[in-house]
XYZ file of C-alpha atoms in Angstrom:
496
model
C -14.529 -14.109 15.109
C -13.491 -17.141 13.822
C -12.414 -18.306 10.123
C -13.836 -21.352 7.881
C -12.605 -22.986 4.567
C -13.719 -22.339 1.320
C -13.625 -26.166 0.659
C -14.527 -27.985 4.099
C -17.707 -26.662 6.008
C -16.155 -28.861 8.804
C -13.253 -26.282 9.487
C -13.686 -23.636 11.953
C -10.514 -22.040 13.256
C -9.226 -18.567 15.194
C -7.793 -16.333 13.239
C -4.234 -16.538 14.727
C -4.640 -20.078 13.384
C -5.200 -19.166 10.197
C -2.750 -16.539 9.792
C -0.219 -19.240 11.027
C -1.291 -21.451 8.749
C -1.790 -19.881 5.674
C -3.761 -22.686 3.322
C -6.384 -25.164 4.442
C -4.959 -28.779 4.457
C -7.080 -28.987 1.249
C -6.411 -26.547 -0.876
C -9.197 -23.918 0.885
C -8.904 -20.538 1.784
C -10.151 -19.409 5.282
C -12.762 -16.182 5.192
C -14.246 -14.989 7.961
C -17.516 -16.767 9.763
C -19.267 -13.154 9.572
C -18.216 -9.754 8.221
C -17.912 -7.254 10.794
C -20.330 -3.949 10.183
C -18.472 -0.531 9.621
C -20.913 2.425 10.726
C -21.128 6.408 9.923
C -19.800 6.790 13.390
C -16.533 4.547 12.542
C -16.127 6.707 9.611
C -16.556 9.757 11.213
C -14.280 9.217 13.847
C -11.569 7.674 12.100
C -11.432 11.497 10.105
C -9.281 12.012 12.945
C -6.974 8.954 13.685
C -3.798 8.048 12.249
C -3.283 5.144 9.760
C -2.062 3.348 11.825
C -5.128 4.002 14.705
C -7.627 3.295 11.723
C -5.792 -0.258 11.182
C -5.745 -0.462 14.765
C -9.717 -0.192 15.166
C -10.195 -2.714 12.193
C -8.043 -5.317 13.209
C -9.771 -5.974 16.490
C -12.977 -6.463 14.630
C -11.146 -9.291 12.718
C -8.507 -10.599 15.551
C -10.611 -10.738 18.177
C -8.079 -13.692 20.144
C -5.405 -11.115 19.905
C -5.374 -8.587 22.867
C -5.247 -4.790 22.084
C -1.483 -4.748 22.794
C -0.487 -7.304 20.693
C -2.691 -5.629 17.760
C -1.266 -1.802 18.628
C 1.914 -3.819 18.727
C 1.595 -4.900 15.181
C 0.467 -1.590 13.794
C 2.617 0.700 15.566
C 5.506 -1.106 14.115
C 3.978 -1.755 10.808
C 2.571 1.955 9.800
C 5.580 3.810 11.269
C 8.889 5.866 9.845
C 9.217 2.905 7.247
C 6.288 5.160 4.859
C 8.297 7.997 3.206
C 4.956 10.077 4.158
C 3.226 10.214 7.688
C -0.120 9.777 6.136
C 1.324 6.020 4.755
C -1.246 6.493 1.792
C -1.384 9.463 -0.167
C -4.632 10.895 -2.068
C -3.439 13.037 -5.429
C -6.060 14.580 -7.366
C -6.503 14.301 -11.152
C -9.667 16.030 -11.674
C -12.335 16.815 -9.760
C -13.862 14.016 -8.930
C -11.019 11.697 -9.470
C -8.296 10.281 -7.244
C -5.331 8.436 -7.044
C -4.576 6.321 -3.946
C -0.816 5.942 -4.059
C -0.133 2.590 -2.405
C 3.505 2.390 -2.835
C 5.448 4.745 -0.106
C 6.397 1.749 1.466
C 10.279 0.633 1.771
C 9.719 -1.904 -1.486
C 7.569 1.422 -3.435
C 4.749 -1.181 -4.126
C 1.014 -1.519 -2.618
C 2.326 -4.893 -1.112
C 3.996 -3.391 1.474
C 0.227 -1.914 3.062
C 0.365 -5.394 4.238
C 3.583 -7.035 4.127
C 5.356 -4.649 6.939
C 2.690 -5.955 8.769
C 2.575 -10.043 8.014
C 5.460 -10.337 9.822
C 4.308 -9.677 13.852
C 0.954 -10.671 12.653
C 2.621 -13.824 11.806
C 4.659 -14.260 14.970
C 1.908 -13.451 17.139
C -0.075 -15.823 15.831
C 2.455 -18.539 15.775
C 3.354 -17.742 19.727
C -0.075 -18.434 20.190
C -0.737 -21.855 18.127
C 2.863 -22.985 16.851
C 5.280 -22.433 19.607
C 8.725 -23.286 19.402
C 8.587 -24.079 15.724
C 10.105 -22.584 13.208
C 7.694 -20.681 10.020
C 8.790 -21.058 6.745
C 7.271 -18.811 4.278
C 6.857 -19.729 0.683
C 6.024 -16.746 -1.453
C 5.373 -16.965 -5.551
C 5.593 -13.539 -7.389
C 4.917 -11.910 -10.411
C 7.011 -9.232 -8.664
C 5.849 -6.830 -6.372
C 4.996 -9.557 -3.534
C 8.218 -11.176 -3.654
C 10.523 -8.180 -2.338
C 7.465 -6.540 -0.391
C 7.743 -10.341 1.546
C 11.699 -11.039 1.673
C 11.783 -6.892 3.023
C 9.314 -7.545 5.608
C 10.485 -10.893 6.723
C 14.428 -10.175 6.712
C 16.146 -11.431 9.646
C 12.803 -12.163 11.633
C 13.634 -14.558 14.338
C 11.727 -17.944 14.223
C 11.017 -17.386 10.014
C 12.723 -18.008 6.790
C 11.324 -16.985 3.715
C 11.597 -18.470 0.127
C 10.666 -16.895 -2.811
C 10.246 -18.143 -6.440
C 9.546 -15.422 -9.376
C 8.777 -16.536 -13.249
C 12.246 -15.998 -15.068
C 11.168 -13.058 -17.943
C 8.228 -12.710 -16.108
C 9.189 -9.456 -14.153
C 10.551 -6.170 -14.583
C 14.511 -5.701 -14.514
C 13.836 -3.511 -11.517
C 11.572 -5.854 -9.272
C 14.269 -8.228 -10.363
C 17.125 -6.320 -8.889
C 15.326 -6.002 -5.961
C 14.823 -9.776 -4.997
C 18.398 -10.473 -6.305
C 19.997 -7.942 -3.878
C 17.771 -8.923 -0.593
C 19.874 -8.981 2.234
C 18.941 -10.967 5.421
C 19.881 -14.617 6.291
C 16.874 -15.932 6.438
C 16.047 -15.168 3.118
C 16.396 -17.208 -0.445
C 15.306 -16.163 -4.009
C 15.227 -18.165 -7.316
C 13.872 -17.916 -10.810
C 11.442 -20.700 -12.207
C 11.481 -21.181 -15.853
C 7.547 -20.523 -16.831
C 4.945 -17.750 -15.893
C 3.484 -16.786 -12.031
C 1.036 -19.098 -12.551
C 3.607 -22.264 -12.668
C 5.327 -20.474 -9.816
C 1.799 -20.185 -7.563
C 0.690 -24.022 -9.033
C 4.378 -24.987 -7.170
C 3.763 -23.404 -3.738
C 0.293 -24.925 -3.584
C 1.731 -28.080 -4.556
C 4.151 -27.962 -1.550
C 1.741 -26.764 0.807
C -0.879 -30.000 0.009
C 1.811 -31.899 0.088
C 1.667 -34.846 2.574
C 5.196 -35.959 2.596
C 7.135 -32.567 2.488
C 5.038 -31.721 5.604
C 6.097 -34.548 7.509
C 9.505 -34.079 6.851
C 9.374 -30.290 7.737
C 6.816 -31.366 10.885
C 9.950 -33.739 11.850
C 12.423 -31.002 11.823
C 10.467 -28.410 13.925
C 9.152 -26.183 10.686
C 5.704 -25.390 10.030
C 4.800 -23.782 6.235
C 3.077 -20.645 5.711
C 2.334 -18.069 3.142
C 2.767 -14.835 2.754
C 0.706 -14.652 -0.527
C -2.588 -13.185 0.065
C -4.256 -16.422 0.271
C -3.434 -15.806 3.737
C -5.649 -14.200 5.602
C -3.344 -12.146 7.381
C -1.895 -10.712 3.896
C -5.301 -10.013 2.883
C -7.163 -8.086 5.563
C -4.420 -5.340 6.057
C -5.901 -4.155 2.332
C -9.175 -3.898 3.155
C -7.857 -1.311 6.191
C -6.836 1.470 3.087
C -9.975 1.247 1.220
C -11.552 2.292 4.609
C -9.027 5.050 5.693
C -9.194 6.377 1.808
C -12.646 7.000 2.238
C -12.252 8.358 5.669
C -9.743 11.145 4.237
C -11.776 12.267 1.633
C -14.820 12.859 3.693
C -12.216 14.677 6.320
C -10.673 16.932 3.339
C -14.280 17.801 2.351
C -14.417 15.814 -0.657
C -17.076 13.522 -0.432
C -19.906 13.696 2.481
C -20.307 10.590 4.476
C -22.779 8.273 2.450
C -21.750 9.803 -0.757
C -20.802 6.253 -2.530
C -17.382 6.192 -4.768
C -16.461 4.030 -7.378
C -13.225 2.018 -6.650
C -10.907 1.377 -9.729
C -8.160 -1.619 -9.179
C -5.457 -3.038 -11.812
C -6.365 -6.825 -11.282
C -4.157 -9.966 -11.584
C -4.716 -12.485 -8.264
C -8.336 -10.283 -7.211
C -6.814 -10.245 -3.753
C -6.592 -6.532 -3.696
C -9.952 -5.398 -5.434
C -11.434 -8.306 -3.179
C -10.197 -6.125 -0.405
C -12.246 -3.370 -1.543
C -15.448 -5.975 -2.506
C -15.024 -6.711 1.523
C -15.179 -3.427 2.496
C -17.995 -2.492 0.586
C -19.586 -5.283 2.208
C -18.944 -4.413 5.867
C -21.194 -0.823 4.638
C -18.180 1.120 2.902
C -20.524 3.212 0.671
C -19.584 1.783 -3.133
C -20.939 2.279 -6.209
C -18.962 -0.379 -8.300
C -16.021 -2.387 -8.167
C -14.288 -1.704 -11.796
C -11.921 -4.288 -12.300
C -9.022 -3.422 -14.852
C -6.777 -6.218 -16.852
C -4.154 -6.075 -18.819
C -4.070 -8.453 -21.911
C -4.261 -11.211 -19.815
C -8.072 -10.433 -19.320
C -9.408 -13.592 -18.206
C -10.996 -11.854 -15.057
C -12.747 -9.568 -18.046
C -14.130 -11.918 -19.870
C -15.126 -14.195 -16.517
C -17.055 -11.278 -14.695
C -18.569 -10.681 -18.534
C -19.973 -14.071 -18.997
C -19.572 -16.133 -16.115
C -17.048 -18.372 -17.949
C -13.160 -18.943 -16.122
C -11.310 -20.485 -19.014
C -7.389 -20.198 -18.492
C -6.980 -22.357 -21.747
C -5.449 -19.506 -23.628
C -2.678 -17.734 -24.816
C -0.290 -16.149 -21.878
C 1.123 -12.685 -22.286
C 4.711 -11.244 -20.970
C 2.916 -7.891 -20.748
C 4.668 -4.321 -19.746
C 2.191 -4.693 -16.505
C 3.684 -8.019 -15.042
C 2.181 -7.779 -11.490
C -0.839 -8.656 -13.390
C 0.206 -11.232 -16.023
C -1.291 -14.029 -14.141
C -4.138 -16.750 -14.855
C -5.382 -18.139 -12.271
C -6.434 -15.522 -9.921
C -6.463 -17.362 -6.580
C -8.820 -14.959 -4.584
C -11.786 -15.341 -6.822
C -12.568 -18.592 -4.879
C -13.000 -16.082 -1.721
C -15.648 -14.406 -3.723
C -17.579 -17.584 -5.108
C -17.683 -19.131 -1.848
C -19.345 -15.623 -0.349
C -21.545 -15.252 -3.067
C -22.698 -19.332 -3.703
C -24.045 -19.012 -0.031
C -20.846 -20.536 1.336
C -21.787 -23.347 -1.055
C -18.359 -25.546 -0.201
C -19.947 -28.521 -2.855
C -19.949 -25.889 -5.862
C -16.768 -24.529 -4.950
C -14.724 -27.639 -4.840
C -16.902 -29.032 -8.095
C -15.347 -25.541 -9.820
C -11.989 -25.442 -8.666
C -11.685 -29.078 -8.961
C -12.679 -28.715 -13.169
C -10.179 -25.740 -13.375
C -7.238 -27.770 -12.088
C -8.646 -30.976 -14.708
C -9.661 -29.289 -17.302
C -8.778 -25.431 -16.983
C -11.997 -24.328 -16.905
C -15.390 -23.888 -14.888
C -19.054 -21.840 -15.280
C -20.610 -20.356 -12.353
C -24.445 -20.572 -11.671
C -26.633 -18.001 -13.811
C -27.376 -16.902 -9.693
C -23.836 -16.048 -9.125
C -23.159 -14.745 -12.429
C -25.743 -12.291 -11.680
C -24.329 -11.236 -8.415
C -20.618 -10.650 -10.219
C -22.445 -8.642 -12.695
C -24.195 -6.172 -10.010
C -20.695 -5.681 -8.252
C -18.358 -5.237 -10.625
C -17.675 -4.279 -14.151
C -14.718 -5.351 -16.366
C -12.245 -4.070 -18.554
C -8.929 -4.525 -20.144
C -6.537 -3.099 -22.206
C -3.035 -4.141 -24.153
C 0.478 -2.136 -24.161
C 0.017 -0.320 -26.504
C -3.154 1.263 -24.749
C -1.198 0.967 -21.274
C 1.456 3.232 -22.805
C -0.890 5.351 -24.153
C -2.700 5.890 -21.090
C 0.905 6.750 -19.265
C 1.496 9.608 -21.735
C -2.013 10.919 -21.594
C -2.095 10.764 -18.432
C 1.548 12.698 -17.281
C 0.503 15.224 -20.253
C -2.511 16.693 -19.455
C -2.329 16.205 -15.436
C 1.617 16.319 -15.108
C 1.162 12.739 -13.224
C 3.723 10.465 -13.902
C 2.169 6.010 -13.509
C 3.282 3.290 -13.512
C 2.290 0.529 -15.902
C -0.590 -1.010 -13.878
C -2.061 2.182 -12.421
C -2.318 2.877 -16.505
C -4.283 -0.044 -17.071
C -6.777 1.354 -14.427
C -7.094 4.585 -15.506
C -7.905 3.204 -18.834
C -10.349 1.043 -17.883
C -11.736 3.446 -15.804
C -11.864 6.361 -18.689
C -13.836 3.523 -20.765
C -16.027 2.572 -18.209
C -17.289 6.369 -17.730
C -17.289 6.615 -21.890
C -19.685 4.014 -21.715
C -21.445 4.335 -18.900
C -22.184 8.017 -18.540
C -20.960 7.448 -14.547
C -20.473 10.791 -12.693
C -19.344 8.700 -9.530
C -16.803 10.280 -7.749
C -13.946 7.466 -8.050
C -10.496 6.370 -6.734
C -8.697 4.967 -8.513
C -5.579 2.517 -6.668
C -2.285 3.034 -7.622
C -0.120 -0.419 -6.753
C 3.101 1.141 -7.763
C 6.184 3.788 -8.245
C 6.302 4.713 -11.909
C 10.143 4.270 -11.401
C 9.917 0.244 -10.704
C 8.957 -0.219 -14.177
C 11.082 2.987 -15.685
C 12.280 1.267 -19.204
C 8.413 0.845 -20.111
C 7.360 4.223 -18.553
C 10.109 6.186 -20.550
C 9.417 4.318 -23.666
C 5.758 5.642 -23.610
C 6.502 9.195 -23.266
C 8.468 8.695 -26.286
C 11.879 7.941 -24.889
C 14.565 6.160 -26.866
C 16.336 3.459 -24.833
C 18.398 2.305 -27.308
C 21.756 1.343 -25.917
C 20.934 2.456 -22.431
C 21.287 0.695 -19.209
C 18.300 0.332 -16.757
C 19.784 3.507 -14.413
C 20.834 4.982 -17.815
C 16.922 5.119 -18.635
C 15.920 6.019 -14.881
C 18.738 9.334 -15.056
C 16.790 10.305 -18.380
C 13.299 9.705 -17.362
C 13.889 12.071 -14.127
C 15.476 14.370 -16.795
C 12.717 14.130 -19.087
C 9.663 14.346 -16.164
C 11.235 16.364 -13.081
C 10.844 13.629 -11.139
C 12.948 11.810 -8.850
C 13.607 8.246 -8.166
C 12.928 6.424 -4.965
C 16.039 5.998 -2.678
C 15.395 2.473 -2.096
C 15.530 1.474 -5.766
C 18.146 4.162 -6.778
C 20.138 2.094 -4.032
C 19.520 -1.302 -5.828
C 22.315 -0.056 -8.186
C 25.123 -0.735 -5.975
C 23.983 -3.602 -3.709
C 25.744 -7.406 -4.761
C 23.806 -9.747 -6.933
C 22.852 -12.846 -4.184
C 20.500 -14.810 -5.389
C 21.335 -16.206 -9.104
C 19.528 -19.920 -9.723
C 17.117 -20.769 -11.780
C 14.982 -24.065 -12.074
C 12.617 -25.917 -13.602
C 9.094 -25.984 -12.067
C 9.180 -29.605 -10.955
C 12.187 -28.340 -8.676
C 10.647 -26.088 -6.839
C 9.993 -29.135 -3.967
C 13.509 -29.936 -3.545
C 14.598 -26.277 -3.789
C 12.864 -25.653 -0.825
C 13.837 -28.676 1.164
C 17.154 -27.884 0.447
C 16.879 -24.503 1.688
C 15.024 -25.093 4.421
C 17.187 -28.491 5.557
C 20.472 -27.237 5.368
């Protein structure tokens, strides 16, 4: 199995290359030459593996220039004691019919850390094998969740440092705390005045950079990512859509072949791609239902074919999401333009010119069989939280709301009786100031662990241990730059 560019049919690499590396020279995204084929008898007989055996049995379709130890070496440490549940993804039940795939029972208590406990031996397997004796820098942009999933996994990881950069008001005070306190000494956070978007634009920047890579090449360090541009942060997602479907046909509630609908709060499309891959390797899906927040421009783009980030930008109580250029959607053009590498730089080229590009009425039509679209606003999103905890007595977070609304107006309007799962990327407690304000708490005067003490009063539930312990750890990382920094920032950092 080897791995092309979106951008350069000229570009055929391993995969330990392309986890190692992160970002085609040009700007392109490596995918895999072929998708490997999941069959009933996979299914079947991963009813009665582990998570971590499941992930073991996918990777080696995928790494196939890794040996089995290295891979079982990866999982095993990965999908361990680090889940605060043995199963490492939990299935609750709203109704029948309807499930939530909790995502976040990781050390960080988001959905990033399915793959991010993993990146890291990934990553240092794959540089043993094509980068040895250099040193990996990581360059991470957030809108939250990624960042501490990242600097958590990569901590003290011999041979890797790991920046991170995180829009200023662009995150929640928790998932702020959290990168602030990281410990580890290979680790550096700062704020960047502007949205994700300007904090993504800089990382590419570095990483096409010409000069900043021969100055790192000259000093022994090699870039990487640990976005999910990288291949390596992206496959470990497509593992839980598989193992989700696996456990419900084990617990009885679906038959094998019984399709589901997938729901997924949306912002970069790497995650709901996940599930887009899946279904493509023969996961049986229905559709791919594709919830925004009131950033919608993945709505309205899967509605009319249109990508037009020329608009306004919201600071939304979802922030993961609160992004406008969703870097994974290339992934999906490329696979469904026929690996058509002219359109897809001719696209991407116009949205970095002129913000904007129009796929071909062929691929339009191919989006528009996959997936369908919705979005809601904050007001809805809070809505959907108290709805939700009222008549189920399940407490969400702000971006699992935005997918259960979506999904409750996709069924409205569709009449779908598809049994559906719905992802959940996050502990209700990382956003707790917007959660308790939309089951009618009064914040007024209250500190952030003020709010949390009252919303575990107010719901019987408890808060996470590690972001209860956020309250206590020292405040490291306090700078905050313009954009146009960001290059020296790291240089600095990674110089010193």
């Amino acid at each position: 199995m080897n791995y092309k560019s979106t951008r350069n049919p000229n570009i055929t690499i391993t995969s330990a290359q392309a986890i190692a590396q992160g970002l085609s020279h040009e700007g392109g995204l490596f995918v895999p030459e072929t998708l490997p084929e999941i069959t009933k008898s996979d299914i079947l007989a991963f009813c009665d593996k582990s998570y971590a055996e499941r992930a073991f049995d996918i990777f080696k379709l995928f790494l196939t220039d890794f040996t089995d130890e290295e891979i079982r070496h990866c999982v095993e440490n990965a999908y361990s004691d680090n889940f605060d549940t043995e199963n490492i993804a939990e299935i609750s039940h709203l109704l029948q019919g309807t499930y939530i795939l909790e995502l976040w029972h990781g050390p960080t208590c988001a959905f990033k850390d399915m793959a991010l406990q993993i990146l890291p031996y990934l990553l240092t397997v794959s540089a043993k094998k094509t980068i040895p004796d250099k040193e990996t820098a990581i360059l991470v942009a957030t809108s939250g969740d990624t960042g501490k999933a990242a600097l958590e996994g990569f901590k003290n990881v011999k041979g890797t440092t790991i920046s991170v950069f995180y829009p200023e008001d662009g995150v929640s005070d928790m998932q702020k705390r959290q990168m602030q306190t990281q410990e580890g000494e290979n680790v550096f956070v700062c704020a960047v005045k502007g949205n994700f978007d300007d904090c993504q634009n800089g990382v590419k920047a570095i990483f096409t950079d010409e000069k900043i890579a021969a100055e790192l090449e000259k000093a022994g360090i090699v870039l990487s990512s640990a976005n999910s541009i990288n291949w390596g942060r992206l496959s470990p997602q497509i593992v839980y859509y598989i193992s989700a479907y696996a456990e419900l046909v084990k617990n009885k509630e679906i038959e094998y072949g019984e399709k589901i609908n997938i729901v997924v709060p949306t912002g970069n499309f790497g995650n709901i791609l996940a599930a887009y891959y899946a279904k493509e390797m023969g996961l049986p899906v229905n559709r791919l239902i594709c919830a925004s927040n009131a950033n919608n421009i993945l709505t309205d783009f899967i509605n009319t074919g249109v990508y037009d980030r020329n608009r306004a930008f919201y600071t939304t109580v979802s922030p993961s999401m609160d992004i406008l250029i969703s870097s994974n959607l290339e992934r999906l053009l490329y696979h469904l333009s026929d690996e058509n590498t002219e359109l897809i730089n001719q696209w991407f080229t116009a949205l970095k010119e002129t913000g904007r590009y129009e796929v071909t009425p062929e691929v339009k039509a191919k989006i528009t069989d996959l997936f369908y679209a919705g979005c809601c606003n904050d007001t809805e999103t809070k809505a959907a939280i108290k709805d939700c905890f009222e008549s189920y007595s399940y407490l969400m977070d702000t971006h699992t709301a935005v997918a259960y609304k979506v999904y409750n107006d996709y069924k409205k309007n569709t009449g779908d009786g598809t049994k559906t799962l719905i992802a959940s990327t996050a502990n209700p407690y990382k956003f707790g100031a917007a959660v308790f304000d939309a089951l009618g708490g009064n914040a007024e005067g209250l500190d952030e662990f003020d709010i949390i003490e009252k919303l575990e009063e107010m719901t019987h539930t408890v808060i996470p241990e590690p972001l209860a312990a956020t309250r206590n750890k020292e405040i490291r990382f306090k700078g905050v730059i313009d954009r146009d920094k960001m290059p020296e920032t790291v240089k600095d950092f990674l110089m010193k």
